[in-house]
Short mmCIF file of C-alpha atoms in Angstrom, two decimals:
data_model
loop_
_atom_site.label_atom_id
_atom_site.label_comp_id
_atom_site.label_asym_id
_atom_site.label_seq_id
_atom_site.Cartn_x
_atom_site.Cartn_y
_atom_site.Cartn_z
CA MET A 286 94.54 116.09 75.45
CA ASP A 287 93.35 115.68 71.86
CA ASN A 288 94.69 115.69 68.32
CA SER A 289 94.63 119.48 68.11
CA THR A 290 96.98 119.60 71.08
CA VAL A 291 99.32 117.19 69.32
CA ASN A 292 99.29 119.33 66.20
CA SER A 293 100.13 122.40 68.27
CA LEU A 294 103.04 120.56 69.89
CA ILE A 295 104.36 119.36 66.54
CA GLU A 296 104.23 122.89 65.16
CA ALA A 297 106.01 124.26 68.22
CA LEU A 298 108.68 121.56 67.91
CA LYS A 299 109.44 122.60 64.33
CA PHE A 300 110.65 125.94 65.65
CA SER A 301 112.52 124.39 68.57
CA PRO A 302 113.64 120.84 67.63
CA ASP A 303 116.20 120.66 70.45
CA ASN A 304 113.65 121.55 73.13
CA LEU A 305 113.73 118.28 75.06
CA PRO A 306 110.91 119.08 77.54
CA LEU A 307 108.66 120.04 74.63
CA ARG A 308 109.52 116.86 72.71
CA PHE A 309 108.93 114.79 75.84
CA HIS A 310 105.54 116.42 76.31
CA LEU A 311 104.66 115.50 72.73
CA ALA A 312 105.89 111.92 73.16
CA ASP A 313 104.00 111.48 76.42
CA THR A 314 100.83 112.94 74.89
CA LEU A 315 101.07 110.57 71.92
CA LEU A 316 101.50 107.66 74.32
CA LYS A 317 98.40 108.67 76.28
CA LEU A 318 96.45 108.97 73.02
CA LYS A 319 97.63 105.44 72.10
CA ARG A 320 99.42 106.69 69.00
CA PHE A 321 102.21 104.29 69.83
CA ASP A 322 104.26 104.34 66.62
CA GLU A 323 104.52 108.13 66.69
CA ALA A 324 105.30 108.05 70.41
CA GLU A 325 108.03 105.49 69.77
CA ASN A 326 109.69 107.75 67.18
CA GLN A 327 109.67 110.71 69.55
CA PHE A 328 111.06 108.73 72.49
CA ILE A 329 113.78 107.20 70.30
CA GLU A 330 114.82 110.71 69.31
CA LEU A 331 114.80 111.78 72.96
CA VAL A 332 117.02 108.86 73.96
CA ARG A 333 119.36 109.73 71.09
CA LEU A 334 119.64 113.30 72.34
CA SER A 335 119.87 112.47 76.04
CA ALA A 336 120.49 109.39 78.19
CA SER A 337 117.86 110.51 80.70
CA ILE A 338 116.17 107.67 82.60
CA GLN A 339 112.86 109.48 82.13
CA TYR A 340 113.16 109.22 78.35
CA LYS A 341 114.31 105.60 78.43
CA PHE A 342 111.41 104.68 80.68
CA GLY A 343 109.00 106.39 78.30
CA LEU A 344 110.30 104.25 75.44
CA ALA A 345 109.94 101.13 77.60
CA GLN A 346 106.31 102.11 78.26
CA VAL A 347 105.68 102.39 74.52
CA TYR A 348 107.07 98.92 73.87
CA PHE A 349 105.00 97.54 76.73
CA ALA A 350 101.88 99.09 75.23
CA LYS A 351 102.79 97.57 71.86
CA LYS A 352 103.33 94.19 73.57
CA GLU A 353 106.95 94.18 72.42
CA TYR A 354 108.04 92.93 75.81
CA SER A 355 111.59 91.85 74.96
CA LYS A 356 112.46 95.36 73.75
CA SER A 357 110.95 96.85 76.89
CA ILE A 358 112.89 94.46 79.14
CA VAL A 359 116.21 95.38 77.52
CA ILE A 360 115.59 99.06 78.28
CA LEU A 361 114.35 98.40 81.82
CA GLU A 362 117.37 96.25 82.65
CA ASP A 363 119.59 99.07 81.42
CA ILE A 364 117.79 101.54 83.69
CA LEU A 365 117.93 99.20 86.68
CA ASP A 366 121.66 98.69 86.16
CA GLN A 367 121.99 102.42 86.82
CA GLU A 368 119.60 102.69 89.78
CA GLU A 369 116.65 101.05 91.54
CA HIS A 370 114.06 103.02 89.58
CA PHE A 371 110.64 102.52 91.19
CA ASP A 372 108.44 102.91 88.10
CA SER A 373 110.76 100.69 86.07
CA LEU A 374 110.47 97.94 88.67
CA LEU A 375 106.67 98.14 88.52
CA LEU A 376 106.63 97.98 84.73
CA PHE A 377 109.14 95.12 84.77
CA ALA A 378 106.89 93.17 87.16
CA LYS A 379 103.89 93.67 84.86
CA ILE A 380 105.86 92.41 81.86
CA LEU A 381 106.96 89.33 83.78
CA ILE A 382 103.31 88.64 84.65
CA GLU A 383 102.40 88.89 80.96
CA GLU A 384 105.15 86.36 80.24
CA ASN A 385 103.86 84.14 83.06
CA SER A 386 107.07 84.49 85.10
CA ILE A 387 105.21 84.92 88.37
CA VAL A 388 108.05 84.08 90.76
CA LYS A 389 110.37 86.57 89.07
CA ALA A 390 107.58 89.14 89.03
CA GLN A 391 107.09 88.73 92.79
CA LYS A 392 110.78 89.35 93.45
CA VAL A 393 110.82 92.45 91.25
CA TYR A 394 107.67 93.79 92.92
CA GLN A 395 109.21 93.18 96.34
CA ARG A 396 112.18 95.33 95.30
CA ALA A 397 109.77 98.10 94.37
CA LEU A 398 107.93 97.83 97.69
CA GLN A 399 111.19 98.10 99.58
CA LEU A 400 111.60 101.52 97.94
CA ASN A 401 108.02 102.54 98.74
CA PRO A 402 106.47 100.31 101.45
CA SER A 403 103.11 102.11 101.42
CA TYR A 404 102.57 101.66 97.67
CA LYS A 405 99.60 99.57 96.54
CA ASP A 406 98.68 98.40 93.06
CA ASP A 407 95.42 96.51 92.63
CA PHE A 408 96.61 94.70 89.50
CA LEU A 409 100.00 93.63 90.84
CA ASP A 410 98.68 92.74 94.29
CA GLY A 411 95.88 90.72 92.74
CA GLN A 412 98.12 88.87 90.30
CA LEU A 413 100.97 88.22 92.69
CA ARG A 414 98.82 87.52 95.76
CA LEU A 415 100.98 89.80 97.87
CA THR A 416 99.76 90.78 101.32
CA HIS A 417 101.73 92.22 104.21
CA ASP A 418 104.21 89.35 103.82
CA VAL A 419 105.91 91.13 100.90
CA TYR A 420 108.92 91.83 103.05
CA ASP A 421 109.82 88.16 103.49
CA LEU A 422 113.31 88.05 102.06
CA ASP A 423 113.30 84.34 101.39
CA GLU A 424 110.64 81.66 101.58
CA ASP A 425 113.03 79.42 103.50
CA GLN A 426 114.04 82.14 105.94
CA ASP A 427 112.69 81.53 109.41
CA GLU A 428 111.61 84.53 111.42
CA SER A 429 110.37 84.94 114.95
CA GLU A 430 106.86 86.12 115.72
CA SER A 431 108.21 89.40 117.05
CA GLU A 432 110.08 90.05 113.81
CA ARG A 433 106.98 89.23 111.80
CA ALA A 434 104.90 91.54 113.97
CA GLN A 435 107.42 94.31 113.47
CA MET A 436 107.28 93.90 109.69
CA ILE A 437 103.49 94.05 109.69
CA SER A 438 103.60 97.10 111.92
CA ASN A 439 106.07 98.86 109.63
CA HIS A 440 103.87 98.09 106.62
CA PHE A 441 100.63 99.48 108.03
CA LEU A 442 101.70 102.10 110.56
CA GLN A 443 101.59 105.69 109.40
CA SER A 444 102.16 108.93 111.21
CA SER A 445 99.40 111.43 110.63
CA ASP A 446 100.91 114.81 109.88
CA ILE A 447 97.53 116.52 109.48
CA ASN A 448 94.72 117.47 111.84
CA PHE A 449 91.44 119.37 111.68
CA ASN A 450 93.28 122.63 111.03
CA ASP A 451 94.18 121.19 107.63
CA VAL A 452 90.56 120.38 106.78
CA GLY A 453 88.98 123.39 105.13
CA GLY A 454 85.32 123.99 105.98
CA MET A 455 83.23 120.94 106.95
CA GLU A 456 82.68 122.45 110.39
CA GLU A 457 79.56 120.38 111.12
CA ILE A 458 81.38 117.16 110.24
CA LYS A 459 84.36 118.07 112.42
CA LYS A 460 82.03 118.98 115.28
CA GLU A 461 80.25 115.64 115.00
CA ILE A 462 83.53 113.71 114.90
CA ASP A 463 84.81 115.71 117.86
CA LEU A 464 81.74 114.80 119.89
CA LYS A 465 81.51 111.14 118.88
CA ILE A 466 85.18 110.24 118.56
CA ILE A 467 87.69 112.71 119.95
CA LYS A 468 86.16 113.79 123.25
CA PRO A 469 85.77 110.20 124.53
CA LEU A 470 89.48 109.62 123.89
CA VAL A 471 90.61 112.95 125.33
CA HIS A 472 88.36 112.76 128.41
CA GLU A 473 88.92 109.08 129.02
CA GLU A 474 88.38 109.08 132.79
CA LEU A 475 85.15 111.04 132.52
CA TYR A 476 83.70 108.52 130.10
CA LYS A 477 84.89 105.59 132.17
CA SER A 478 83.13 107.02 135.22
CA TYR A 479 79.87 106.51 133.31
CA GLY A 480 80.87 102.98 132.34
CA LYS A 481 81.56 103.96 128.74
CA LYS A 482 84.31 102.18 126.83
CA ILE A 483 86.90 104.17 124.93
CA GLY A 484 87.26 103.37 121.25
CA GLY A 485 84.80 101.41 119.17
CA GLY A 486 83.80 101.73 115.55
CA ILE A 487 82.87 104.64 113.31
CA LEU A 488 81.51 104.29 109.79
CA LEU A 489 82.11 107.15 107.35
CA TYR A 490 79.95 107.01 104.25
CA GLY A 491 79.25 109.24 101.30
CA PRO A 492 80.00 109.77 97.61
CA PRO A 493 83.44 108.82 96.24
CA GLY A 494 86.16 111.44 96.29
CA CYS A 495 84.73 113.52 99.15
CA GLY A 496 87.56 113.08 101.64
CA LYS A 497 86.64 110.15 103.87
CA THR A 498 90.25 108.96 104.02
CA PHE A 499 91.51 112.50 104.61
CA ILE A 500 89.03 113.01 107.46
CA ALA A 501 90.07 109.70 109.06
CA LYS A 502 93.74 110.65 108.93
CA ALA A 503 93.01 114.13 110.27
CA THR A 504 91.10 112.53 113.15
CA ALA A 505 94.17 110.46 114.04
CA GLY A 506 96.28 113.61 113.93
CA GLN A 507 93.79 115.46 116.09
CA ILE A 508 94.09 112.92 118.90
CA GLN A 509 97.83 112.40 118.23
CA SER A 510 97.47 108.66 117.88
CA LYS A 511 99.03 106.09 115.58
CA PHE A 512 97.26 105.55 112.27
CA PHE A 513 96.92 102.19 110.52
CA THR A 514 95.35 102.13 107.06
CA VAL A 515 94.21 98.79 105.66
CA GLY A 516 92.92 97.91 102.20
CA LEU A 517 91.30 94.83 100.77
CA ASN A 518 94.54 93.54 99.23
CA ASP A 519 96.24 93.65 102.62
CA ILE A 520 93.85 91.01 103.91
CA LEU A 521 92.75 88.71 101.11
CA ASP A 522 94.82 85.61 100.44
CA MET A 523 94.37 82.80 97.94
CA TRP A 524 94.71 80.11 100.63
CA ILE A 525 91.70 79.21 102.75
CA GLY A 526 92.04 80.54 106.29
CA ASN A 527 94.92 82.91 105.57
CA SER A 528 92.70 85.95 105.08
CA GLU A 529 91.29 85.48 108.57
CA LYS A 530 94.83 85.15 109.95
CA ASN A 531 95.88 88.33 108.17
CA LEU A 532 92.94 90.23 109.63
CA HIS A 533 93.65 88.92 113.13
CA SER A 534 97.33 89.90 112.82
CA ILE A 535 96.36 93.46 111.87
CA PHE A 536 94.09 93.81 114.91
CA GLU A 537 96.76 92.31 117.17
CA ILE A 538 99.32 94.87 116.00
CA ALA A 539 96.78 97.63 116.61
CA ARG A 540 96.20 96.31 120.14
CA GLN A 541 99.93 96.52 120.79
CA ASN A 542 100.02 100.16 119.65
CA LYS A 543 97.14 101.72 121.58
CA PRO A 544 95.84 104.36 121.37
CA CYS A 545 95.49 104.10 117.62
CA VAL A 546 93.15 104.57 114.70
CA LEU A 547 92.62 101.49 112.54
CA PHE A 548 91.22 102.63 109.20
CA PHE A 549 89.57 100.23 106.73
CA ASP A 550 88.99 101.76 103.31
CA GLU A 551 86.14 100.43 101.15
CA ILE A 552 84.99 98.31 104.05
CA ASP A 553 81.92 97.16 102.11
CA ALA A 554 84.27 94.94 100.08
CA LEU A 555 85.11 93.10 103.31
CA GLY A 556 81.78 93.40 105.07
CA ALA A 557 79.27 92.83 102.29
CA SER A 558 76.02 91.20 103.32
CA ARG A 559 76.57 87.53 104.06
CA SER A 560 73.25 86.68 102.43
CA ASP A 561 74.72 87.83 99.10
CA MET A 562 77.77 85.59 99.40
CA ARG A 563 77.97 82.15 97.90
CA GLN A 564 81.49 81.29 99.01
CA SER A 565 81.84 80.10 102.58
CA SER A 566 85.36 81.58 102.77
CA SER A 567 83.93 85.09 102.37
CA ARG A 568 81.39 84.46 105.11
CA HIS A 569 84.16 83.16 107.37
CA LEU A 570 86.13 86.37 106.82
CA ILE A 571 83.15 88.51 107.80
CA ASN A 572 82.61 86.41 110.91
CA GLN A 573 86.28 86.88 111.81
CA PHE A 574 85.93 90.63 111.31
CA LEU A 575 82.94 90.70 113.66
CA LEU A 576 84.86 88.71 116.28
CA GLU A 577 87.76 91.15 116.10
CA LEU A 578 85.42 94.13 116.44
CA ASP A 579 83.78 92.55 119.47
CA GLY A 580 87.16 91.83 121.05
CA MET A 581 85.88 88.48 122.26
CA ASN A 582 89.34 87.24 123.21
CA SER A 583 91.18 90.56 123.35
CA ASP A 584 90.89 94.08 124.69
CA ASN A 585 89.97 96.64 122.04
CA GLU A 586 89.77 99.58 124.41
CA GLY A 587 91.83 102.45 123.03
CA ILE A 588 91.42 101.28 119.43
CA LEU A 589 89.24 103.43 117.23
CA VAL A 590 88.17 101.47 114.16
CA ILE A 591 87.06 103.66 111.27
CA GLY A 592 85.51 102.19 108.17
CA ALA A 593 84.87 104.11 104.96
CA THR A 594 82.35 103.09 102.34
CA ASN A 595 80.57 104.53 99.33
CA THR A 596 77.76 101.97 99.64
CA PRO A 597 76.62 101.54 103.25
CA TRP A 598 73.50 99.72 102.03
CA ASN A 599 75.75 96.82 100.96
CA LEU A 600 77.26 96.43 104.43
CA ASP A 601 76.11 93.49 106.52
CA THR A 602 73.68 94.77 109.17
CA ALA A 603 75.63 92.88 111.83
CA PHE A 604 78.40 95.46 111.45
CA ARG A 605 76.08 98.19 112.71
CA ARG A 606 75.15 96.57 116.00
CA PRO A 607 76.17 98.24 119.29
CA GLY A 608 79.89 98.05 119.95
CA ARG A 609 80.75 97.67 116.28
CA PHE A 610 80.14 100.40 113.67
CA ASP A 611 77.28 101.86 115.64
CA ARG A 612 78.32 105.49 115.08
CA ILE A 613 77.70 106.48 111.48
CA ILE A 614 78.72 109.79 109.91
CA PHE A 615 77.71 111.05 106.48
CA ILE A 616 80.56 112.74 104.57
CA PRO A 617 78.90 114.90 101.90
CA PRO A 618 80.59 116.79 99.06
CA PRO A 619 82.71 119.72 100.28
CA ASP A 620 80.85 122.75 101.61
CA GLU A 621 81.60 126.35 100.60
CA GLY A 622 84.63 126.71 102.86
CA ALA A 623 86.06 123.34 101.87
CA LYS A 624 85.62 124.03 98.15
CA GLN A 625 87.49 127.32 98.43
CA THR A 626 90.28 125.64 100.38
CA ILE A 627 90.60 122.83 97.82
CA LEU A 628 90.76 125.34 94.97
CA GLU A 629 93.42 127.39 96.75
CA ILE A 630 95.55 124.35 97.57
CA LYS A 631 95.31 122.80 94.11
CA LEU A 632 96.13 126.10 92.39
CA GLN A 633 99.20 126.77 94.51
CA GLY A 634 102.35 127.12 92.43
CA LYS A 635 100.41 127.50 89.18
CA PRO A 636 100.19 130.73 87.13
CA ILE A 637 96.90 132.35 88.18
CA GLU A 638 95.36 135.80 87.96
CA ASN A 639 92.62 137.35 90.11
CA ILE A 640 90.83 134.11 90.98
CA ASP A 641 87.41 134.67 92.55
CA TYR A 642 87.33 131.60 94.77
CA LYS A 643 84.00 132.48 96.33
CA ALA A 644 82.24 132.82 92.97
CA LEU A 645 83.72 129.55 91.73
CA SER A 646 82.76 127.65 94.86
CA LYS A 647 79.13 128.67 94.36
CA LYS A 648 79.18 126.98 90.95
CA LEU A 649 80.43 123.72 92.47
CA ASP A 650 77.31 122.34 94.15
CA ASN A 651 77.59 118.56 94.63
CA TYR A 652 81.12 118.48 93.20
CA SER A 653 83.54 116.23 95.07
CA GLY A 654 87.13 117.11 95.88
CA ALA A 655 88.22 114.77 93.09
CA ASP A 656 85.88 116.60 90.70
CA ILE A 657 87.45 119.94 91.61
CA GLU A 658 90.91 118.56 90.88
CA ALA A 659 89.68 117.28 87.50
CA ILE A 660 88.22 120.70 86.70
CA ILE A 661 91.56 122.37 87.37
CA ASP A 662 93.26 119.85 85.06
CA LEU A 663 90.74 120.65 82.31
CA ALA A 664 91.37 124.37 82.69
CA ILE A 665 95.14 123.84 82.56
CA GLU A 666 94.90 121.72 79.40
CA ALA A 667 92.84 124.41 77.67
CA LYS A 668 95.33 127.07 78.76
CA LEU A 669 98.28 125.01 77.57
CA GLU A 670 96.86 124.96 74.05
CA GLN A 671 96.84 128.75 74.08
CA SER A 672 100.32 128.90 75.58
CA PHE A 673 101.83 126.65 72.91
CA ILE A 674 101.27 129.34 70.28
CA ASP A 675 103.86 131.73 71.69
CA GLY A 676 105.50 129.48 74.27
CA ILE A 677 104.59 131.78 77.15
CA PRO A 678 102.64 130.37 80.11
CA LYS A 679 99.35 132.24 80.44
CA PRO A 680 97.76 132.58 83.87
CA LEU A 681 94.56 130.78 84.74
CA THR A 682 91.61 133.07 85.32
CA THR A 683 88.23 132.73 86.96
CA LYS A 684 86.68 132.47 83.50
CA ASP A 685 88.97 129.57 82.55
CA LEU A 686 87.92 127.62 85.62
CA ALA A 687 84.25 128.50 85.15
CA ASN A 688 84.41 127.17 81.58
CA ALA A 689 85.97 123.95 82.87
CA ILE A 690 83.19 123.60 85.44
CA ASP A 691 80.61 123.83 82.66
CA LYS A 692 82.33 120.95 80.85
CA HIS A 693 82.62 118.66 83.88
CA LYS A 694 79.46 117.44 85.59
CA PRO A 695 79.63 116.36 89.24
CA SER A 696 80.49 112.68 89.59
CA THR A 697 78.33 112.45 92.71
CA GLN A 698 75.04 112.67 90.79
CA GLU A 699 74.76 108.93 90.20
CA TRP A 700 75.60 108.21 93.83
CA PHE A 701 72.90 110.57 95.10
CA THR A 702 70.33 109.02 92.75
CA THR A 703 70.94 105.63 94.36
CA ALA A 704 71.29 107.02 97.88
CA LYS A 705 68.05 108.97 97.57
CA ASN A 706 66.12 105.77 96.86
CA TYR A 707 67.56 104.07 99.93
CA ALA A 708 66.89 107.16 102.05
CA LEU A 709 63.26 107.32 100.92
CA TYR A 710 62.32 103.65 100.77
CA ALA A 711 64.77 101.68 102.95
CA ASN A 712 65.28 103.98 105.89
CA ASP A 713 63.12 102.61 108.70
CA THR A 714 65.92 103.11 111.24
CA GLY A 715 66.69 106.66 110.09
CA LEU A 716 70.17 105.61 109.01
CA TYR A 717 70.07 107.77 105.90
CA ASN A 718 68.34 110.83 107.33
CA ASP A 719 71.47 112.90 106.74
CA ILE A 720 71.15 112.22 103.02
CA LEU A 721 67.58 113.54 103.05
CA LYS A 722 68.73 116.56 105.02
CA TYR A 723 71.52 117.26 102.55
CA LEU A 724 69.11 116.92 99.60
CA LYS A 725 66.56 119.07 101.47
CA ILE A 726 63.90 116.40 101.20
CA LYS A 727 61.23 116.12 103.85
CA LYS A 728 59.84 112.65 104.33
#
């Protein structure tokens, strides 16, 4: 959105001053453009015309952006008197942090997480030091180990409602995962007859936004197992030793729910090379991770540990030893089939006309799934400007999307520049051969 869009909205509003959705669109656009005073005026008018929580929350956002926290709090308290509004709770917690009311902020954030247990916010989690203990109702409340385990399980456990049928294209990747991951779990007795353990570790690596998390979840759905997803904030704790305990607790819950897939996103943040670390606490956490992977004091059979990373070259080499993340799969940008599927899914429910998906997919070399979504957003914004003139939604065409592609360069280019250097000059073990194959480089 730019200033010309705002001008178009203002002109349209002159002809339809009581059009609340149009006025809200203008107010929201002004807020995103950081034109806070103008946004404030529009939201005030919206609140005057309607007592909608959406409009009140918009005004609270404006005051937060202007650092007028007391005004924002008054509005948020009014909203929360009506209902437990998730976004209002999050904004309230952020304001309390700004005012250094950390204890109150923690309680407000806990209320939000009770509404959406799977929600994660890097800023709030980092400031409030919340891990999987966010469900503790009171610091003085005593709970049994079984109750604690159940809370941790509820926080991390997900049901995977997708499988490989939901993954468009990427046939070679699915075939490789089927061979390395799924068949050992499905044909358990056959593998055991050869003395092979079931489970282990798989490392998915590739450019950001190319579907590593989606593939991991689809894998869990394919084998109909439980799916645990773990992020950095779920493990790290400000107190020495607690991060290791958190990690151990997660593995213990996984061991109690076999067969299961335990998915660690951005695993390089947890498993960065120990030689690069100055703090002993970070090295201790990596050592704990390695112990859990080895199952020194526990049985990991039936647990498939999947790690995802954009930077495998930053991962400690100890993680790639046999029995740990010794099976490594490159997840490249979507292939032709996947690109068409992504386009079709993302354009569902939108006004479109004679879209040539095949032609568009050919223009999307090295574009990630996230890039494709951004391209569609660009095309929609351009079309909205045209639609504001007469107020009639105009369908997206192949040309609209092609123009958006020309304006948006693939975000994977920088990643491949770095990856190419590692594949050419730090690839004695052949770890990055798939990158060379994808780039069609012969070494």
